[in-house]
mmCIF file of C-alpha atoms and ligand atoms in Angstrom:
data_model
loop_
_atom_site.group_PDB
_atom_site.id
_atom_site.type_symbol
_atom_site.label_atom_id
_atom_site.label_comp_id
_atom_site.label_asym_id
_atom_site.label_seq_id
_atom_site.Cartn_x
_atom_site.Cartn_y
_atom_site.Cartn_z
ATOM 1 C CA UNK A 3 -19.227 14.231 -1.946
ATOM 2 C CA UNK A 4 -18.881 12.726 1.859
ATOM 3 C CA UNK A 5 -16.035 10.667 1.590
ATOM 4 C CA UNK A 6 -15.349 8.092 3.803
ATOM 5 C CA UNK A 7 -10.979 7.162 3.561
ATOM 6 C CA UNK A 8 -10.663 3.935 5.644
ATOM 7 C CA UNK A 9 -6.209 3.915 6.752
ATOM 8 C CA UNK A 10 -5.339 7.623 5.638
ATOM 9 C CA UNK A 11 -2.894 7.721 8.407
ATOM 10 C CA UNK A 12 -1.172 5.332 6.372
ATOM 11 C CA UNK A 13 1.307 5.415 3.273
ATOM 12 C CA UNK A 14 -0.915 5.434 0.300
ATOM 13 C CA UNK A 15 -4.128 6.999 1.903
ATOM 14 C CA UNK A 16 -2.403 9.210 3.372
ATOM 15 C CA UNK A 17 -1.224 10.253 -0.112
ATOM 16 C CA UNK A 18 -4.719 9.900 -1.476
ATOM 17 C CA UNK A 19 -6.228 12.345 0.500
ATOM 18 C CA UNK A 20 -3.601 14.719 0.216
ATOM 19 C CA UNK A 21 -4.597 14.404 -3.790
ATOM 20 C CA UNK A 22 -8.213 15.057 -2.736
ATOM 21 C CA UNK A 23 -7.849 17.831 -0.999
ATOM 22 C CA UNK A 24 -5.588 19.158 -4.214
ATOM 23 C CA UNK A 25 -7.513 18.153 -6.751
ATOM 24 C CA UNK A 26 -11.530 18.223 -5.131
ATOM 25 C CA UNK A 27 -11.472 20.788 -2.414
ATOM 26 C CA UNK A 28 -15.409 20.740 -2.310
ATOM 27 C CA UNK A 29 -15.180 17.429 -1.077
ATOM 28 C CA UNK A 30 -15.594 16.784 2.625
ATOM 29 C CA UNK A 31 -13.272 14.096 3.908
ATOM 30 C CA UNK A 32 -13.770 11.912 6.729
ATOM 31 C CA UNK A 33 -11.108 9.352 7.586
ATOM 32 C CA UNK A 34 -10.673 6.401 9.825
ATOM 33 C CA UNK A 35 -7.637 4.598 11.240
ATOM 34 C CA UNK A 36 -7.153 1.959 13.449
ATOM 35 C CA UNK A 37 -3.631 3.829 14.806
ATOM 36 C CA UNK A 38 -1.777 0.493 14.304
ATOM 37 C CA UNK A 39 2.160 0.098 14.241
ATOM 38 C CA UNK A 40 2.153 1.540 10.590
ATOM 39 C CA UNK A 41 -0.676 4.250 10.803
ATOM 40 C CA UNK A 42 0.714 7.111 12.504
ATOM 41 C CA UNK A 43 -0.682 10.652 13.623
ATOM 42 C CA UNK A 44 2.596 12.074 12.054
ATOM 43 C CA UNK A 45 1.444 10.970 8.616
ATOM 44 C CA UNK A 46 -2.047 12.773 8.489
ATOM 45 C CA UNK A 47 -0.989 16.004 10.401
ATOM 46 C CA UNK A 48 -1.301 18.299 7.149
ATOM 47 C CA UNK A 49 -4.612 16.425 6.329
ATOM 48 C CA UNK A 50 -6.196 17.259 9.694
ATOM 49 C CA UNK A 51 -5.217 21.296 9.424
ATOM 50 C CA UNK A 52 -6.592 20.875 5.887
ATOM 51 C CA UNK A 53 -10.199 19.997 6.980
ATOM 52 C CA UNK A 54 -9.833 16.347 7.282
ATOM 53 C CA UNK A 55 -11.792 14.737 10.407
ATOM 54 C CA UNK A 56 -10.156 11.749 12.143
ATOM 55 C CA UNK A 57 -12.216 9.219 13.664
ATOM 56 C CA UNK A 58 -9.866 6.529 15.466
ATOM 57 C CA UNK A 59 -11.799 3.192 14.886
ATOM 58 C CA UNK A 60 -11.256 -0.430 12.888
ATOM 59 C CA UNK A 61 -13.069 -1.010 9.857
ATOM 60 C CA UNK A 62 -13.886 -4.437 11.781
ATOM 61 C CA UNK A 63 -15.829 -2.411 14.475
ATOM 62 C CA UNK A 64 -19.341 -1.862 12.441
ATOM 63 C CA UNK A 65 -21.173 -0.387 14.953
ATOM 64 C CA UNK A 66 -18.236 2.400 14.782
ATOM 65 C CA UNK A 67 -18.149 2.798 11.559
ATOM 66 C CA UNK A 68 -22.328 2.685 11.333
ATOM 67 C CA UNK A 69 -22.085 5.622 12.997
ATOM 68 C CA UNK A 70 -19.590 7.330 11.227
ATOM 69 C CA UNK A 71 -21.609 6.951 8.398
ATOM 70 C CA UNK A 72 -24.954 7.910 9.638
ATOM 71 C CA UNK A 73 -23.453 11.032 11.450
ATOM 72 C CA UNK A 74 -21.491 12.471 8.508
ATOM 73 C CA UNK A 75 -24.194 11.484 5.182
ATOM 74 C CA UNK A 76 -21.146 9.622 3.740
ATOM 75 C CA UNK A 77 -21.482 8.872 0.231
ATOM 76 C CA UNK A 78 -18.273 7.179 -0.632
ATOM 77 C CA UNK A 79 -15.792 4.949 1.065
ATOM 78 C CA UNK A 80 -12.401 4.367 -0.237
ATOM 79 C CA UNK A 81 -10.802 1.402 1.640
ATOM 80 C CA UNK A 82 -6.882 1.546 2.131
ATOM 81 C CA UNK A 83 -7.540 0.213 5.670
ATOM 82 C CA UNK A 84 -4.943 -3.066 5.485
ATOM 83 C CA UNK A 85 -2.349 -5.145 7.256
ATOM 84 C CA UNK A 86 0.261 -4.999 4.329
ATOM 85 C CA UNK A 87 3.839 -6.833 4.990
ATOM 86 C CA UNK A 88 4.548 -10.115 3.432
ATOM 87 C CA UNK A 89 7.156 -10.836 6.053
ATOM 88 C CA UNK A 90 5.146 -10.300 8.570
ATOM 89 C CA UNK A 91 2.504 -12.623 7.005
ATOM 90 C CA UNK A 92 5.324 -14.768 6.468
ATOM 91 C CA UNK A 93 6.107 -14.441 10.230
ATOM 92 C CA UNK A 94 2.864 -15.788 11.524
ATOM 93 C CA UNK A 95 0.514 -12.641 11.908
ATOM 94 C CA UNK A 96 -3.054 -12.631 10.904
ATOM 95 C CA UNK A 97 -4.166 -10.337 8.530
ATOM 96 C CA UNK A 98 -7.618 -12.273 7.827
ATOM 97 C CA UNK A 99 -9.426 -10.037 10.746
ATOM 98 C CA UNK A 100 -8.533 -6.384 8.580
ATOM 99 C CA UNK A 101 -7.874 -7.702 5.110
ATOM 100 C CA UNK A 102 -10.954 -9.600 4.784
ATOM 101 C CA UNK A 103 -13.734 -9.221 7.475
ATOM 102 C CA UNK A 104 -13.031 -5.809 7.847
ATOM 103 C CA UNK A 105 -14.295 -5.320 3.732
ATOM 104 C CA UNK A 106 -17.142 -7.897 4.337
ATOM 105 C CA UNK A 107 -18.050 -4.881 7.674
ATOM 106 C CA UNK A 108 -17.837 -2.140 5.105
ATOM 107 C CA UNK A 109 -19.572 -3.876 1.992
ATOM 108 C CA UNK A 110 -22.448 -4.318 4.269
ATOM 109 C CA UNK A 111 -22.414 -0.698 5.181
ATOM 110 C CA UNK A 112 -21.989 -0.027 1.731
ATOM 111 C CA UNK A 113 -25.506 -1.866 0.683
ATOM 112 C CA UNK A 114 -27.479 -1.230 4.344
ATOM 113 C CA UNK A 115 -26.706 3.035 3.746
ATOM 114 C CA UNK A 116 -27.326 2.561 0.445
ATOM 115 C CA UNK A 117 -24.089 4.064 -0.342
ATOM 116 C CA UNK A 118 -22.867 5.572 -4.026
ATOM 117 C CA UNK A 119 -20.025 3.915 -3.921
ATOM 118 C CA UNK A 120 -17.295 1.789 -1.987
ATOM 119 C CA UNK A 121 -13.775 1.711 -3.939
ATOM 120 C CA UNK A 122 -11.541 -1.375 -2.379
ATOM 121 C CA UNK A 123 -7.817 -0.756 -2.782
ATOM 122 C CA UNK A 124 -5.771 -4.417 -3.061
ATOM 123 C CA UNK A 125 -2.871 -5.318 -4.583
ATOM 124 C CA UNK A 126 -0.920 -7.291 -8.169
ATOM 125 C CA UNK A 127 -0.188 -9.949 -5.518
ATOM 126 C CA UNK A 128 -3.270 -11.429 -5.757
ATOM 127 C CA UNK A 129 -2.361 -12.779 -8.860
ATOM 128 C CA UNK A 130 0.633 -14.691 -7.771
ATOM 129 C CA UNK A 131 3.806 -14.102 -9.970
ATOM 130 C CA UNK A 132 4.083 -14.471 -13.521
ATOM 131 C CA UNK A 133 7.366 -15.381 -15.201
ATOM 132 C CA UNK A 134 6.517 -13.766 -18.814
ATOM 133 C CA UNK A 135 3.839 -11.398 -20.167
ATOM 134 C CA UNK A 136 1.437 -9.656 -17.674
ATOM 135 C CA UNK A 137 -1.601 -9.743 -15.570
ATOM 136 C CA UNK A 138 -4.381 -8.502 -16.688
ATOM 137 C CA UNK A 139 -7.757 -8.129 -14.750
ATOM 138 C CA UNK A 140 -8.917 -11.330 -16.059
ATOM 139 C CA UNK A 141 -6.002 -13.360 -15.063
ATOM 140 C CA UNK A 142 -7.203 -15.891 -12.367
ATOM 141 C CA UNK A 143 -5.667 -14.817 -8.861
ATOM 142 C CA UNK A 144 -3.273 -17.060 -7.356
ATOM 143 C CA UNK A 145 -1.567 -15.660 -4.170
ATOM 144 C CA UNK A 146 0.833 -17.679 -2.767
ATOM 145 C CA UNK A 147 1.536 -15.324 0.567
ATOM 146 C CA UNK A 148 -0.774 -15.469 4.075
ATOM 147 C CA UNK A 149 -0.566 -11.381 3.192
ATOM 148 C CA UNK A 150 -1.777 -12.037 -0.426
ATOM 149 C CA UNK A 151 -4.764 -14.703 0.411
ATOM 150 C CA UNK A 152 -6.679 -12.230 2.680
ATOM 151 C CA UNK A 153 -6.305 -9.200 0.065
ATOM 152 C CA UNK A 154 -7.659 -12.049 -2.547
ATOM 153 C CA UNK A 155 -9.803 -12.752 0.487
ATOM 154 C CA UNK A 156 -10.962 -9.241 0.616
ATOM 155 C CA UNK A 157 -11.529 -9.319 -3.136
ATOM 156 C CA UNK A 158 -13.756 -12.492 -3.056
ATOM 157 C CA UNK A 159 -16.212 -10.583 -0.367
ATOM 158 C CA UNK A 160 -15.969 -7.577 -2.943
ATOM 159 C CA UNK A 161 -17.060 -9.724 -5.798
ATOM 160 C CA UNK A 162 -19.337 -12.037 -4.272
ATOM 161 C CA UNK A 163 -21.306 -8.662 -3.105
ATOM 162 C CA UNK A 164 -21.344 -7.251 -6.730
ATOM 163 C CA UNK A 165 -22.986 -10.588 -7.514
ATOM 164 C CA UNK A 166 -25.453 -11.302 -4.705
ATOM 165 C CA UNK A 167 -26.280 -7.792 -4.360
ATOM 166 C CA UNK A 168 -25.069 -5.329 -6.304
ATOM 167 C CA UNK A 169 -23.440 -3.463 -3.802
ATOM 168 C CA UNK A 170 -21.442 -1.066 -5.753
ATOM 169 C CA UNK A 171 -18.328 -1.990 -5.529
ATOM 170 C CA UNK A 172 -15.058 -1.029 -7.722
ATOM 171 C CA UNK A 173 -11.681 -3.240 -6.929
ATOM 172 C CA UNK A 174 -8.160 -1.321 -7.768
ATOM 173 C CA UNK A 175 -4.657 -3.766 -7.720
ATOM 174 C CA UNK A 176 -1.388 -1.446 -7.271
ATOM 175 C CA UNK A 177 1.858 -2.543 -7.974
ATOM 176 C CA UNK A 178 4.657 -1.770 -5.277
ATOM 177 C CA UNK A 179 4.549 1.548 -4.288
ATOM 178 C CA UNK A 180 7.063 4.078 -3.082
ATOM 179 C CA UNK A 181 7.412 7.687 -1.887
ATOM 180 C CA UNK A 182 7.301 9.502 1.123
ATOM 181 C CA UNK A 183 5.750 8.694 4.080
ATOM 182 C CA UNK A 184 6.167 4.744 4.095
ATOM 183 C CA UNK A 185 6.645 2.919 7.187
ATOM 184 C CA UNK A 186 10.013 1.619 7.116
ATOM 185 C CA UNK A 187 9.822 -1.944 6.507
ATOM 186 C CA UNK A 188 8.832 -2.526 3.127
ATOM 187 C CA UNK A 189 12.327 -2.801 0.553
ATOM 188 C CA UNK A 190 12.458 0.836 -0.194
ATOM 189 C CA UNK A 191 11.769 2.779 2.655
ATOM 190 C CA UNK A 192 13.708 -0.312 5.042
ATOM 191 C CA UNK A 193 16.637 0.220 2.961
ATOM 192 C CA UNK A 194 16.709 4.379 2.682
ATOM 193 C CA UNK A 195 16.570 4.818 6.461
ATOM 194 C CA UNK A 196 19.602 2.114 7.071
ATOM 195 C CA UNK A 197 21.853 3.289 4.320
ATOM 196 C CA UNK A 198 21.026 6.937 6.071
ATOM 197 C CA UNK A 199 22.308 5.739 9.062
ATOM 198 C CA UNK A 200 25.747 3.746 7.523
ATOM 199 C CA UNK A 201 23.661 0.213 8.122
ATOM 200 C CA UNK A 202 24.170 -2.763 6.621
ATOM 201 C CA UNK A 203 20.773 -3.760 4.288
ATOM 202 C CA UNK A 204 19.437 -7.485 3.783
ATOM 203 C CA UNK A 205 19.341 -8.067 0.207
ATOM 204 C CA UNK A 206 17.060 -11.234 -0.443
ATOM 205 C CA UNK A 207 18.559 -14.265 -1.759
ATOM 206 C CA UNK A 208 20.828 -12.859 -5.645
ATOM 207 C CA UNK A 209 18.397 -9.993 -5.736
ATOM 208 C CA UNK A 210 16.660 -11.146 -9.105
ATOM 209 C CA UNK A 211 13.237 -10.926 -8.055
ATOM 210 C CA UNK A 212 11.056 -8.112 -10.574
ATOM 211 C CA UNK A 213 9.048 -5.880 -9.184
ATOM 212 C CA UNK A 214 7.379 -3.210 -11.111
ATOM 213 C CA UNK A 215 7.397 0.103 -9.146
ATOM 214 C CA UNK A 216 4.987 3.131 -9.185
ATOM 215 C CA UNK A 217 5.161 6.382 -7.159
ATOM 216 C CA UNK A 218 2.830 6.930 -4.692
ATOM 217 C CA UNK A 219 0.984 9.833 -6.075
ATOM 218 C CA UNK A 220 0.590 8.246 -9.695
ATOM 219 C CA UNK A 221 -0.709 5.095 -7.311
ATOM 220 C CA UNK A 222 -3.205 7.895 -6.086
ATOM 221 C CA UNK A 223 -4.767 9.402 -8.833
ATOM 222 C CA UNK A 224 -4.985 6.165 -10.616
ATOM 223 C CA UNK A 225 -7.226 5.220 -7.274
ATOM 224 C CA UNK A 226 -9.378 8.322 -8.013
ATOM 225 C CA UNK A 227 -10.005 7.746 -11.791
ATOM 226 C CA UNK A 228 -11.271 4.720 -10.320
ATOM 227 C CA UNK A 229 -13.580 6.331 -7.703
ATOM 228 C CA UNK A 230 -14.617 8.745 -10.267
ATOM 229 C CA UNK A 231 -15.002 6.370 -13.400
ATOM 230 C CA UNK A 232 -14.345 2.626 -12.750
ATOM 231 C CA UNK A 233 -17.758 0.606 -13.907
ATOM 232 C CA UNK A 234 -19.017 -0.874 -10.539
ATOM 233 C CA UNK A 235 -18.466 -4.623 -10.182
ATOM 234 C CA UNK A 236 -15.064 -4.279 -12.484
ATOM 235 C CA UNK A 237 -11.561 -4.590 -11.373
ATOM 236 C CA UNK A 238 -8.403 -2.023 -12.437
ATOM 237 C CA UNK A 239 -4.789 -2.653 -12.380
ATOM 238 C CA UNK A 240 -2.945 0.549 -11.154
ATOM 239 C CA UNK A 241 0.734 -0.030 -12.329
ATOM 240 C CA UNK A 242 3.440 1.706 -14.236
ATOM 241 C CA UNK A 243 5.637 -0.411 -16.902
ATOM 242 C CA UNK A 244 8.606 0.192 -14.367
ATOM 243 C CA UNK A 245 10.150 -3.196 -13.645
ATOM 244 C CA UNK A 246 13.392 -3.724 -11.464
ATOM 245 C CA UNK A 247 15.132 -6.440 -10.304
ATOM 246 C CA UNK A 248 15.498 -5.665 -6.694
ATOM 247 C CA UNK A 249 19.478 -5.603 -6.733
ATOM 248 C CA UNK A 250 18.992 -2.903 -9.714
ATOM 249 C CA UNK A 251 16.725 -0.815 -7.485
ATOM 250 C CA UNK A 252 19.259 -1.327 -4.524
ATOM 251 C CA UNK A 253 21.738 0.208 -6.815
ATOM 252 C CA UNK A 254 19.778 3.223 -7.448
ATOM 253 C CA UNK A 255 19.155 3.957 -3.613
ATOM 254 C CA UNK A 256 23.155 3.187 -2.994
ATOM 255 C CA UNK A 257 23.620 6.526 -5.709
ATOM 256 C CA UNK A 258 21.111 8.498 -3.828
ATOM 257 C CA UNK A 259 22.049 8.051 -0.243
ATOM 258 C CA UNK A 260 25.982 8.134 -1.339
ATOM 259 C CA UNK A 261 26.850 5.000 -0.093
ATOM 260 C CA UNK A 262 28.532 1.941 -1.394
ATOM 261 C CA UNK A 263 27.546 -1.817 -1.943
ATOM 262 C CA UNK A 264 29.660 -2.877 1.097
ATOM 263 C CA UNK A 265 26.312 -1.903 2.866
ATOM 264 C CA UNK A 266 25.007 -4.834 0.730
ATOM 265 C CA UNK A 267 24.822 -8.160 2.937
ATOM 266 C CA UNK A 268 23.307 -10.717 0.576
ATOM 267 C CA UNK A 269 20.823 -13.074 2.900
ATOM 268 C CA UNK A 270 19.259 -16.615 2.512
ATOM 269 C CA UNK A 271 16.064 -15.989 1.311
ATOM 270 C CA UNK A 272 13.403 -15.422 4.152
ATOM 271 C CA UNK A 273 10.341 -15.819 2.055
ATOM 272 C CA UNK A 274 11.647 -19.084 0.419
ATOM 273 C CA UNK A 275 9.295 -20.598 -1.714
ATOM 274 C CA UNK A 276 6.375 -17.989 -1.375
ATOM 275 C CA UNK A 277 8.854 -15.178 -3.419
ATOM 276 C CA UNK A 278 7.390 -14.113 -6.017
ATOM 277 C CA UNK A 279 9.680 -13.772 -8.705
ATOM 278 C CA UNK A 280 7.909 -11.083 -10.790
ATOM 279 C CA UNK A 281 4.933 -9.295 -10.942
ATOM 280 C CA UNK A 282 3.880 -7.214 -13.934
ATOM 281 C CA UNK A 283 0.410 -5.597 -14.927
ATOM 282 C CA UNK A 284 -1.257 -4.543 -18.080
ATOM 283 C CA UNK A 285 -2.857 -1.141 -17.365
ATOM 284 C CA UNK A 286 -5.326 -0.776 -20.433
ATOM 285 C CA UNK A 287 -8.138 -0.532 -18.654
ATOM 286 C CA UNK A 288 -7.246 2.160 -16.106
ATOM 287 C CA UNK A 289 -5.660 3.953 -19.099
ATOM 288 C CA UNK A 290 -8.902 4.093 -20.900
ATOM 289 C CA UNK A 291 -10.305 6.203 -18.558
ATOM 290 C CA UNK A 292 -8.211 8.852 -18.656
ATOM 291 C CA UNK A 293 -5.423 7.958 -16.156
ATOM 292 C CA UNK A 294 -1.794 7.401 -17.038
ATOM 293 C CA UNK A 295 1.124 7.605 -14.336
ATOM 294 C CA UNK A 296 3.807 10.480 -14.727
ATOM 295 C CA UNK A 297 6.596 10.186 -12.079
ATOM 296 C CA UNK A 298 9.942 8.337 -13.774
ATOM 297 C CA UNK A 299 11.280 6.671 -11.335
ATOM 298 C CA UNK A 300 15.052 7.698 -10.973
ATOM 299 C CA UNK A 301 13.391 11.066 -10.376
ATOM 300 C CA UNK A 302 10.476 9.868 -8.121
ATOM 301 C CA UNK A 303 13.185 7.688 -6.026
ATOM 302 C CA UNK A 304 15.920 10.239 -5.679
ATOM 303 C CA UNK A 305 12.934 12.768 -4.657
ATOM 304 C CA UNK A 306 11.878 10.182 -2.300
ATOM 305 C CA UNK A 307 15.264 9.601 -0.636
ATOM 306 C CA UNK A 308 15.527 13.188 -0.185
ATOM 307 C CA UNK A 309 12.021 13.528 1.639
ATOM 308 C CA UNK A 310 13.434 10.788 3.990
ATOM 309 C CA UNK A 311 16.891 13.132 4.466
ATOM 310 C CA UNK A 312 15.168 16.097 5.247
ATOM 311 C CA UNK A 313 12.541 14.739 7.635
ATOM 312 C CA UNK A 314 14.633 12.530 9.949
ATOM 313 C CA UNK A 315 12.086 13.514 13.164
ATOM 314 C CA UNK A 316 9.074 11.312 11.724
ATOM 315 C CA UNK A 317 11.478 7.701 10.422
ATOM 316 C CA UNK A 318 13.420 8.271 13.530
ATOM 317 C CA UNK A 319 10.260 8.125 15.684
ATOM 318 C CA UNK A 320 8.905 4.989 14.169
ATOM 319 C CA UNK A 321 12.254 3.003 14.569
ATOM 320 C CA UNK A 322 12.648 3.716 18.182
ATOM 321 C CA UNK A 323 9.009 2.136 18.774
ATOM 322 C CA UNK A 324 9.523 -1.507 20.946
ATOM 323 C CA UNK A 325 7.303 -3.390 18.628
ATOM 324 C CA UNK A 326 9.284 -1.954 14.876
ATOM 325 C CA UNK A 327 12.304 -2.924 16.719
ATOM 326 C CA UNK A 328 10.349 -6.495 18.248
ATOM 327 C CA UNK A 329 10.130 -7.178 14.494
ATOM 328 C CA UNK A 330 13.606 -6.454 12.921
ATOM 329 C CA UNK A 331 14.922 -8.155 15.378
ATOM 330 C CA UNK A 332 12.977 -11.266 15.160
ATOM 331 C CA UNK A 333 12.986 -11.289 11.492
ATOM 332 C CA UNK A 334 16.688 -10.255 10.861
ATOM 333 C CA UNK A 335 18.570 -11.158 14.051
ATOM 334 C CA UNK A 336 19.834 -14.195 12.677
ATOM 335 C CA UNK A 337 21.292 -13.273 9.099
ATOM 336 C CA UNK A 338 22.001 -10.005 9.855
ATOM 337 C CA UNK A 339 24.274 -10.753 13.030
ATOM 338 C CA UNK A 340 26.358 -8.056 14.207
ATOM 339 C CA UNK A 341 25.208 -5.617 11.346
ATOM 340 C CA UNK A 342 21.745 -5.515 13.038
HETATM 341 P P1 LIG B 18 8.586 -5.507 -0.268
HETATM 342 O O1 LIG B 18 8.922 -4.054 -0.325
HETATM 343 O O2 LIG B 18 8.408 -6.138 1.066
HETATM 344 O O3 LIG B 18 7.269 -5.660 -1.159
HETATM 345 P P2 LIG B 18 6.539 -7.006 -1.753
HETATM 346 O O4 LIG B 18 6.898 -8.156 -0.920
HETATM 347 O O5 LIG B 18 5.129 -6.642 -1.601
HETATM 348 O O6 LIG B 18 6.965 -7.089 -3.170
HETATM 349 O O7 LIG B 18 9.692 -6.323 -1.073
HETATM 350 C C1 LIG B 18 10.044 -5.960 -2.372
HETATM 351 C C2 LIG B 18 11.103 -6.906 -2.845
HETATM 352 O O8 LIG B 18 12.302 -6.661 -2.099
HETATM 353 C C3 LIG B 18 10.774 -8.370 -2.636
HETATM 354 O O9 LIG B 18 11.222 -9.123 -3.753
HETATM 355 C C4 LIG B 18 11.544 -8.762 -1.392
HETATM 356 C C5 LIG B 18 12.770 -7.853 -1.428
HETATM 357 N N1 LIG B 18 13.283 -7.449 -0.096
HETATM 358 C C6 LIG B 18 14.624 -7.647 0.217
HETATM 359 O O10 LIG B 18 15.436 -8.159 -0.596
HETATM 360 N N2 LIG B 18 15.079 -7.295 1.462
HETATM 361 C C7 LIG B 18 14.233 -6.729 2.390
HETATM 362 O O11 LIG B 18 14.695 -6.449 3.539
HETATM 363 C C8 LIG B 18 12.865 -6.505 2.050
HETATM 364 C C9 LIG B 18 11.917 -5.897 3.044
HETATM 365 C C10 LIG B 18 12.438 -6.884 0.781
#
């Protein structure tokens, strides 16, 4: 297989190839990254010296990725290429340009090369939040974030190809992720590298919100059953049944990093009335073919807050960049005050 992984220099491509190059070492892995604030050389570095080539290009730029294509045979795309931050959403930045036109680019490539297959990796959000029972993949999306709409956005190009053209096309939806490697603005990895450093973390409105966690590399091979299994044109929840209420989660990082909850600074809620209050999948489908997840999470998230102990050099790196700081700043400055 020529596989074409679109944002490996990301969290959970990053992750994905790693898995490949595990699990399918025929495989010949080709990846692309548009190098953005939260794909980072540093991520990939054991994926290059492993056989991975790097191409640095947008998914948007089709006559770039054409020629990835034609130059390497590439069978297969997997799509993690994404703008992914509600807040950031929240705080007025596009994410129409990658989340949506860049999949329309690459479903195009898919059907003009005559590709096997192109696996598009989105998100629960799309369904909105439910406040009892789950989502399953025929539960009507509903986003209710900028962020969510151009995954859902992304989706709609997916389907509408599987129907106009049968562009083979298979759609996962992860729940929130965590492990090692992820950029440091999303609630876990945000609130690891503060408590590291003795700073105060923002804890969203009382904290009640759900969210139903999975580790990274369970997130990963349940992407790959996909690749290798999914029936084209269907959709596949990748979740565990792991759900937290954020201040329970907060907890559990307070144990690990040894500190206490006077690091906890409650905040008005910055996402207001587009927080979700709970997402939660129904993972059947993905089970049925073969996949089921395996990390527990007290041991994946103590694991995790150890990676981030021992490798300082790469979070410490990231938060001295002008634009990371830019956005705490701009998004924090107010409620966080002095604890900044
Ligand atoms: P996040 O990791 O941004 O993922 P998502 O918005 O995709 O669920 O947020 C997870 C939860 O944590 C969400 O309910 C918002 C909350 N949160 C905080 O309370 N404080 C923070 O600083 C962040 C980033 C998130």
């Amino acid at each position: 297989m020529n596989l074409l992984v679109t944002g490996a220099a990301g969290f959970i491509g990053s992750h994905f190839v790693r898995l490949v190059q595990r699990v399918r070492p025929t495989w010949n892995v080709f990846i692309v990254d548009a190098l953005t604030y939260s794909g980072n050389e540093s991520t990939m570095v054991d994926l290059l010296s492993a056989g991975a080539r790097f191409f640095h290009a947008r998914i948007e730029d089709r006559a770039a990725i054409a020629n990835i294509i034609e130059e390497n045979a590439v069978t297969h795309i997997v799509n993690f290429a994404a703008e992914s931050h509600n807040d950031r959403s929240l705080q007025g930045s596009s994410f129409l340009t990658s989340n949506a036109f860049g999949v329309e680019v690459l479903a195009h490539l898919t059907k003009e090369y005559k590709l096997e297959r192109l696996l598009q990796v989105s998100t629960d959000e799309v369904y909105g939040s439910i406040a009892e029972g789950q989502f399953y993949e025929t539960t009507p999306i509903a986003p209710n974030t900028p962020y969510s709409a151009s995954k859902a956005a992304g989706e709609m190009v997916c389907r509408a190809h599987w129907k106009a053209f049968q562009t083979p096309i298979v759609v996962t939806r992860g729940g929130n992720t965590y492990g090692p490697y992820q950029y440091p603005e999303k609630l876990i990895p945000f609130f690891t590298v503060r408590l590291l450093l003795g700073k105060k973390v923002p804890l969203y409105g009382d904290g009640s919100q759900i969210r139903e966690w999975i580790h990274v590399e369970d997130h990963a091979a349940g992407i790959l059953a996909a690749l290798e299994h999914g029936i084209l044109g269907e959709a596949y929840n990748v979740g565990d049944d792991n759900e937290r209420e954020n201040r329970e989660t907060v907890q559990l990082l307070l144990a690990a990093t040894g500190q206490d909850n006077a690091l906890v600074k409650s905040i008005e809620d910055p996402r207001k009335g587009a927080h979700d209050a709970r997402y939660s999948m129904n993972t059947a489908k993905l089970r049925s073919l073969g996949w089921e997840p395996k990390v527990p999470f007290d041991r994946g998230l103590t694991e995790t807050v150890e990676w981030y102990k021992a490798n300082t050099s790469w979070w410490s790196e990231l938060l001295n960049n002008a634009s990371y700081q830019d956005f705490i700043r701009q998004f924090y400055g107010k409620s966080l005050g002095a604890d900044l």
